[in-house]
Short mmCIF file of C-alpha atoms in Angstrom, two decimals:
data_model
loop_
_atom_site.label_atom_id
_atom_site.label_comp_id
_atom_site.label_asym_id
_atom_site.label_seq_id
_atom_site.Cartn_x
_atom_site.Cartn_y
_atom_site.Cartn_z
CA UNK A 1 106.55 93.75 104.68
CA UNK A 2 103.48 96.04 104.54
CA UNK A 3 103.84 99.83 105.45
CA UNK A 4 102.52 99.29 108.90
CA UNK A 5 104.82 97.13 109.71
CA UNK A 6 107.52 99.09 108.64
CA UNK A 7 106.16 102.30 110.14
CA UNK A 8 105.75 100.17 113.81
CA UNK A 9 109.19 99.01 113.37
CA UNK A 10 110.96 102.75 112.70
CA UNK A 11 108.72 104.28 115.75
CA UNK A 12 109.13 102.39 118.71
CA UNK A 13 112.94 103.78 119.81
CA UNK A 14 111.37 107.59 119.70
CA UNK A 15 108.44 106.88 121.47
CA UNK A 16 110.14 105.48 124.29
CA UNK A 17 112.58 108.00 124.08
CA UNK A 18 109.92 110.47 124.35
CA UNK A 19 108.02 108.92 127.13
CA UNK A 20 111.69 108.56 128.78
CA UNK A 21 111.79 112.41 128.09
CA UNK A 22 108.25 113.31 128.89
CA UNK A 23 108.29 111.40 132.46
CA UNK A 24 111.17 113.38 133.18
CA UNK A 25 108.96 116.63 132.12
CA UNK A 26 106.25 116.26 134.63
CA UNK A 27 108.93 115.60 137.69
CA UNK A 28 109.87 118.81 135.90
CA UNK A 29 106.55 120.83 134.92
CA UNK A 30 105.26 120.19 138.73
CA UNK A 31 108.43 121.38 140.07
CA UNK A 32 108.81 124.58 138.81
CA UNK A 33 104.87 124.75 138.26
CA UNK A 34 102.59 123.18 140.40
CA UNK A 35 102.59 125.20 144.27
CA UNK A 36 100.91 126.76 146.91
CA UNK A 37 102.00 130.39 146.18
CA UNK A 38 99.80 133.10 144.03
CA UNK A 39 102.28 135.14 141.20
CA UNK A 40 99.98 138.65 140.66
CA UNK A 41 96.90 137.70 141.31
CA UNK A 42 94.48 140.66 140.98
CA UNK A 43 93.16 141.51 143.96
CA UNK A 44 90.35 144.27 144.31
CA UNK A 45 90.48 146.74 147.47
CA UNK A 46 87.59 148.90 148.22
CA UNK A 47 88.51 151.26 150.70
CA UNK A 48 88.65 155.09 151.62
CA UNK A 49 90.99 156.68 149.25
CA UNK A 50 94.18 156.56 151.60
CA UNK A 51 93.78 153.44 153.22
CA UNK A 52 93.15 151.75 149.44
CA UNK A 53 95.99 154.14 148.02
CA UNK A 54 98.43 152.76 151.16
CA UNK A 55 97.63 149.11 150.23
CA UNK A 56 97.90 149.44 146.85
CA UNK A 57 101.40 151.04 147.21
CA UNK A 58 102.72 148.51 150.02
CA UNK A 59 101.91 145.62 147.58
CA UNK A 60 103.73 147.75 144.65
CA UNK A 61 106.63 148.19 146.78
CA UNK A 62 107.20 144.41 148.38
CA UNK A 63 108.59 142.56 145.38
CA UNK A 64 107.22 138.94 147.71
CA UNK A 65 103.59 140.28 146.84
CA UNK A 66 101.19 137.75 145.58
CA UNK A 67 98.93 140.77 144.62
CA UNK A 68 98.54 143.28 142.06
CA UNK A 69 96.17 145.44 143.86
CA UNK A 70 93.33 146.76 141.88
CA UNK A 71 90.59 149.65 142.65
CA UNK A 72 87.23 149.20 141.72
CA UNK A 73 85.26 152.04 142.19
CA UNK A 74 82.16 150.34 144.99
CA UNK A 75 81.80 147.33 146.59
CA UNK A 76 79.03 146.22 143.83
CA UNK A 77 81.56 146.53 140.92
CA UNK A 78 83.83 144.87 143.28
CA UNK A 79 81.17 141.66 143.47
CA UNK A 80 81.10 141.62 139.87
CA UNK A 81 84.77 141.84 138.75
CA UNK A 82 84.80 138.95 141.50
CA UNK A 83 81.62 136.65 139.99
CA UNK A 84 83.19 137.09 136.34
CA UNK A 85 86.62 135.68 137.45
CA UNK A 86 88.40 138.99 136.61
CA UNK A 87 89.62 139.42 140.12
CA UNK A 88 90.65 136.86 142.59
CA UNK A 89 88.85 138.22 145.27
CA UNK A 90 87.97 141.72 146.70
CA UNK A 91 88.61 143.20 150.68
CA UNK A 92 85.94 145.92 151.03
CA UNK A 93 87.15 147.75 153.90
CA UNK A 94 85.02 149.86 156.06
CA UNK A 95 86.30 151.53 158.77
CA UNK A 96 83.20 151.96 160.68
CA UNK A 97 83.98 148.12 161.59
CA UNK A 98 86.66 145.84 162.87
CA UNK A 99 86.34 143.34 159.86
CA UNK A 100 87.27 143.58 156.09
CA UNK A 101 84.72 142.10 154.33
CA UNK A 102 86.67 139.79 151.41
CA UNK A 103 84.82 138.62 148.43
CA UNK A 104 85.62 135.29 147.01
CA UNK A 105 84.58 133.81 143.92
CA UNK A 106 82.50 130.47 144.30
CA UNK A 107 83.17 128.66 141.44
CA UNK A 108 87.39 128.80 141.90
CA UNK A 109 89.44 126.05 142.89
CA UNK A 110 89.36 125.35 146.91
CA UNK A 111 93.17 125.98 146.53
CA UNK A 112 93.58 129.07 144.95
CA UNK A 113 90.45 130.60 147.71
CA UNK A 114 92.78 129.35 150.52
CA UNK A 115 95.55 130.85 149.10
CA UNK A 116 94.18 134.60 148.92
CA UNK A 117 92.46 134.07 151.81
CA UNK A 118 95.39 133.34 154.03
CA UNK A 119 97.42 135.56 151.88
CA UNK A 120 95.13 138.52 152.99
CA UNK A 121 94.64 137.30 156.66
CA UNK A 122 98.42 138.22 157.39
CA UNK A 123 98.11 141.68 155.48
CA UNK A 124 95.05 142.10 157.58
CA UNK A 125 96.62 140.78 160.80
CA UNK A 126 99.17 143.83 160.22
CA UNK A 127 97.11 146.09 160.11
CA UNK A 128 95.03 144.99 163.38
CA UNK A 129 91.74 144.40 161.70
CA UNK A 130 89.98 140.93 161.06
CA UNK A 131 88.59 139.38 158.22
CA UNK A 132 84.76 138.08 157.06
CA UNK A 133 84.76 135.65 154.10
CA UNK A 134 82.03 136.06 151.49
CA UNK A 135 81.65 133.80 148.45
CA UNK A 136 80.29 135.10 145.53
CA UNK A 137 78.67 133.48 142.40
CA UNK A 138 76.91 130.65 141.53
CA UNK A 139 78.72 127.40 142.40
CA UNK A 140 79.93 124.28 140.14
CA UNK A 141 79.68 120.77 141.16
CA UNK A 142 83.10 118.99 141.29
CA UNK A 143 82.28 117.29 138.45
CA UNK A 144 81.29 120.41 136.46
CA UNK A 145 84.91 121.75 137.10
CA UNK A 146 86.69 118.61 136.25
CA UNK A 147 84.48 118.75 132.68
CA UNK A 148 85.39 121.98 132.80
CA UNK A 149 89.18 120.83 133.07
CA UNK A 150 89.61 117.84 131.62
CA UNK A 151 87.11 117.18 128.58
CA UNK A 152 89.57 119.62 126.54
CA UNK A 153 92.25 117.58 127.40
CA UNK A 154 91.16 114.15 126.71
CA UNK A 155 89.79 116.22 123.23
CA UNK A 156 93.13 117.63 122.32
CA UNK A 157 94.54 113.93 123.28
CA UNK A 158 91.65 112.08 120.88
CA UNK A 159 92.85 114.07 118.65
CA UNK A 160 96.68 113.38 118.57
CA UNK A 161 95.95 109.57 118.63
CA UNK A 162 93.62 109.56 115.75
CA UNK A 163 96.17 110.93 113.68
CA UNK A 164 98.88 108.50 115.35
CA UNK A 165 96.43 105.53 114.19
CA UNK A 166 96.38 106.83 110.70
CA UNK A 167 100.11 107.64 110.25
CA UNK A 168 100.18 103.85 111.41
CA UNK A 169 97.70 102.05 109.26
CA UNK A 170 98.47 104.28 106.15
CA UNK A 171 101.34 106.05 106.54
CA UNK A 172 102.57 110.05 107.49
CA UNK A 173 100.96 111.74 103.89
CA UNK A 174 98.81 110.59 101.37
CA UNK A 175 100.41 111.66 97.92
CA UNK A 176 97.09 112.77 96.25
CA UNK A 177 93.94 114.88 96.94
CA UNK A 178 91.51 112.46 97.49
CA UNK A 179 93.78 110.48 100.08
CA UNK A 180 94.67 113.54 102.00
CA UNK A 181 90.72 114.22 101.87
CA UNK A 182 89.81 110.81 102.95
CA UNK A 183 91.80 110.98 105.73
CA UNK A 184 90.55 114.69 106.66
CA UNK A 185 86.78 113.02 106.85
CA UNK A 186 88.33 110.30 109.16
CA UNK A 187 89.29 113.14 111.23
CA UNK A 188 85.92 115.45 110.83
CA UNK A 189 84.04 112.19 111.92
CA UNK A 190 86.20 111.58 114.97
CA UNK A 191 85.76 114.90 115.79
CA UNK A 192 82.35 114.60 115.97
CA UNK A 193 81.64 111.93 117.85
CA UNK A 194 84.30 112.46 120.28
CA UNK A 195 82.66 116.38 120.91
CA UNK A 196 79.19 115.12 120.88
CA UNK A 197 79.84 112.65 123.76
CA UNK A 198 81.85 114.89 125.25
CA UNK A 199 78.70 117.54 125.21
CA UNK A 200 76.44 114.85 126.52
CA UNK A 201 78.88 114.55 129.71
CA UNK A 202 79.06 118.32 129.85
CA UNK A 203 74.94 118.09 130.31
CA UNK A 204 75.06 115.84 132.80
CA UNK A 205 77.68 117.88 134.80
CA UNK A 206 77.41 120.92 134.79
CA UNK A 207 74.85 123.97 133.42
CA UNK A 208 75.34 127.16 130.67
CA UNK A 209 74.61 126.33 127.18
CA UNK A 210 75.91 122.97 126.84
CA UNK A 211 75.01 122.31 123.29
CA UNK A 212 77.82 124.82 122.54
CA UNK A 213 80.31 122.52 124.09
CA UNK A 214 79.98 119.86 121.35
CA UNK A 215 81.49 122.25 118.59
CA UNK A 216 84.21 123.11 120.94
CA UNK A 217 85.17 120.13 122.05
CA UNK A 218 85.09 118.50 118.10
CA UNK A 219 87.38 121.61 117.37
CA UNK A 220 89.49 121.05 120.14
CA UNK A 221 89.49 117.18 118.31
CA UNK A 222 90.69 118.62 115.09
CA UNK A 223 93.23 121.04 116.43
CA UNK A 224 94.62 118.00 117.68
CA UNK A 225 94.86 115.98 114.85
CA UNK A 226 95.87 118.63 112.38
CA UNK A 227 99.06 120.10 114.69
CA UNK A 228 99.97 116.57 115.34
CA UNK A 229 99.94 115.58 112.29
CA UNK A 230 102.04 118.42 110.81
CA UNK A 231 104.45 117.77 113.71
CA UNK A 232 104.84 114.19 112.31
CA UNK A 233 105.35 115.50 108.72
CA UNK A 234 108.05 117.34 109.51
CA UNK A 235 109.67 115.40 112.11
CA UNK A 236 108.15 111.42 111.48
CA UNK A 237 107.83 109.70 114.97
CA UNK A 238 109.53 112.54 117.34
CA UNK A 239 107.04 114.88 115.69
CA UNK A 240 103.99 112.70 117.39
CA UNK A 241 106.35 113.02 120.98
CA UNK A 242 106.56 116.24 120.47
CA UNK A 243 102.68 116.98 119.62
CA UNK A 244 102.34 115.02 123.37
CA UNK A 245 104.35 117.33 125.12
CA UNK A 246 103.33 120.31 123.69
CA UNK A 247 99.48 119.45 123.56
CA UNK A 248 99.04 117.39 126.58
CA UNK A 249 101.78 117.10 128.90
CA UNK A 250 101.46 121.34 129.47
CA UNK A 251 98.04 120.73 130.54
CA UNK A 252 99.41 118.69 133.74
CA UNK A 253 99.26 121.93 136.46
CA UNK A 254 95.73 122.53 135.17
CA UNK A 255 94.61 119.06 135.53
CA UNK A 256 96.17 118.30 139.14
CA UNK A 257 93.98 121.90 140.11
CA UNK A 258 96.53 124.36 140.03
CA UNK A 259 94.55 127.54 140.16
CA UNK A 260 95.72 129.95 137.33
CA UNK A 261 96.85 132.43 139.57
CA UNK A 262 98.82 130.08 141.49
CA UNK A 263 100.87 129.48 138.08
CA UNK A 264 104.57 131.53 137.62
CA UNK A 265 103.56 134.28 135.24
CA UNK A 266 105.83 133.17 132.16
CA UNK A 267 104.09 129.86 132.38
CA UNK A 268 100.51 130.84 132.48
CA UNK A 269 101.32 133.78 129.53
CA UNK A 270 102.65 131.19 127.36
CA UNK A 271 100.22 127.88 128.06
CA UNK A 272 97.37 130.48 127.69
CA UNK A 273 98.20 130.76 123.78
CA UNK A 274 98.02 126.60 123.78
CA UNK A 275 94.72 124.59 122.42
CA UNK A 276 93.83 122.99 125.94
CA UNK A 277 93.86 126.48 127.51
CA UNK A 278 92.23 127.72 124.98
CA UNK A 279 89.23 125.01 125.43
CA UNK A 280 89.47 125.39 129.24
CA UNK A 281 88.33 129.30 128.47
CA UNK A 282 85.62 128.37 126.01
CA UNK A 283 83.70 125.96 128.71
CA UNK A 284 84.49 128.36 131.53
CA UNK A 285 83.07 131.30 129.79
CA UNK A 286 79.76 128.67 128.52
CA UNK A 287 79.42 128.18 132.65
CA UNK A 288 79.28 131.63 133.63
CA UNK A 289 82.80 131.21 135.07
CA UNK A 290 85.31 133.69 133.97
CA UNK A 291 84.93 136.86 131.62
CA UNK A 292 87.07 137.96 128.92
CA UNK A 293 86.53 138.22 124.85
CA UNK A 294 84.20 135.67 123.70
CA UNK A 295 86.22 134.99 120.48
CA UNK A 296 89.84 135.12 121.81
CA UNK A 297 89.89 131.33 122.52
CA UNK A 298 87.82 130.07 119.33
CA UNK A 299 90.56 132.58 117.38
CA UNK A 300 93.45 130.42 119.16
CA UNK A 301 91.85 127.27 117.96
CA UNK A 302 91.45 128.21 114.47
CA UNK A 303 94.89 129.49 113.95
CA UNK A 304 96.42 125.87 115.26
CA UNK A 305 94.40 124.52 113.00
CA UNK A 306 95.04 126.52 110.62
CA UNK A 307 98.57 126.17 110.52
CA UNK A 308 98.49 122.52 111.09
CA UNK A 309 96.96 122.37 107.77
CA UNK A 310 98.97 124.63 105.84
CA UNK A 311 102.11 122.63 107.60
CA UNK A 312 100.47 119.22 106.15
CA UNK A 313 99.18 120.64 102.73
CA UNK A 314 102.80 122.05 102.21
CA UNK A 315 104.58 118.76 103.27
CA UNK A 316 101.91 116.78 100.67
CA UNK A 317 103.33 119.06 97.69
CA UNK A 318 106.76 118.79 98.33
CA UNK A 319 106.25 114.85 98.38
CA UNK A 320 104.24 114.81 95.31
CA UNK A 321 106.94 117.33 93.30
CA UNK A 322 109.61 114.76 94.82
#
């Protein structure tokens, strides 16, 4: 019986066990998860210094808040903070009108704009004054933000199943240099290809510097592959389950267009230090669509991977001493 055989044989019960178990994770993950409500969401207010000081304090004080009420110091830092995705939208108030003005930003989900919008109409309402919606920002096509969303997921996923197809056809380690080398070019090429097409759909969605999406999306490829791989290593067939529901099956709120902000704050602190996340923040910041340090997410990437290798090169010695 050749290896494959006898790997296909030894895998099946833990992979249906962990689809059994991973099913029962996204009844689970969009339970607790997926929602209508915003948890924090910064929220600018530019106002007079009492009436912004009163607001501020009211939303510090009501535990039910969706807000964490920020100050910027005019109405054109306001736009800004807005455009760059730092705030989820702004109220300028002036009190020689009737109408808060609130600043939206374009290029967020149509859920997560509803959301503050209504969530602001009833603190408005209170307060007897109306509300004027202004979008800010360039927009993004629908299909820009599902490229946006979902080509570093499918990457992530290429990844896991290229090195589920090698552990298959040639087994969980290579004993030697050269093998484990071999199969590390299998990956780079993968890699490759799968980021370069995934560029060339990134050109014909949406706009920034697309050409920097095919290195991102080939890294989000390896960081696949390499985690996965380690996972199986140490673990043989649950380790590949587990690199699924780590890698991928987190990514489900994200992918159905749950807006950040509309994620419970453990959740979103915790998925932001995952590889999909990660990639989501790479392509967002190549659109123009959110701000934050340019090398934060690349830095994410290359410590998965590099810890998925150390993991594998590790497991490869203590085979070859054994």
């Amino acid at each position: 019986m050749t290896y494959s055989r006898r790997v296909r044989g030894r895998v099946w019960v833990p992979l249906v066990v962990a689809v059994a178990v991973q099913l029962a994770g996204v009844v689970a993950v969009f339970a607790w998860v997926a929602g209508d409500d915003l948890h924090e969401a910064p929220l600018g207010v530019v106002a007079p210094a009492v009436v912004g000081q009163t607001l501020a304090d009211r939303a510090a004080a009501d535990p039910d808040s969706p807000f964490t009420v920020v100050r910027p110091p005019s109405a054109a830092a306001a736009r800004g903070l807005v455009d760059d995705g730092t705030l989820v939208g702004s109220a300028v108030v002036d009190l020689a009108r009737s109408d808060d003005v609130l600043l939206l930003p374009r290029r967020a989900s149509p859920d997560q704009r509803a959301a503050v919008e209504a969530a602001v109409r009833v603190t408005s309402a209170r307060l007897g004054r109306g509300v004027e919606v202004e979008l800010v920002g360039p927009s993004l096509s629908a299909g820009g933000r599902a490229a946006v969303t979902w080509l570093p997921v499918l990457a992530v996923g290429a990844g896991i199943l290229t090195s589920g197809v090698l552990t298959v056809r040639s087994g969980r380690l290579p004993r030697t240099w050269p093998g484990a080398l071999r199969r590390l070019r299998v990956i780079g090429a993968v890699a490759v290809l799968v980021g370069g097409v995934g560029g060339l759909v990134g050109a014909l969605l949406a706009t920034g510097p697309v050409l920097l999406w095919w290195p991102a999306l080939s890294l989000l490829v390896l960081t696949g592959a390499l985690v996965s791989q380690a996972l199986e290593h140490l673990m043989d067939a649950w380790g590949w389950g587990l690199a699924v529901t780590l890698l991928v099956l987190t990514a489900l709120p994200d992918l159905a267009g749950t807006g950040t902000w509309m994620q419970p704050v453990v959740w979103r602190e915790v998925t932001t230090l995952l590889p999909h996340a990660a990639g989501i923040e790479i392509l967002q910041q190549l659109t123009g669509g959110t701000a934050g340090a340019l090398w934060r997410p690349w830095a994410v990437l290359a410590v998965w991977c590099a810890v998925g290798g150390a993991t594998s090169t590790l497991a490869r010695r203590e085979r070859s001493a054994g």
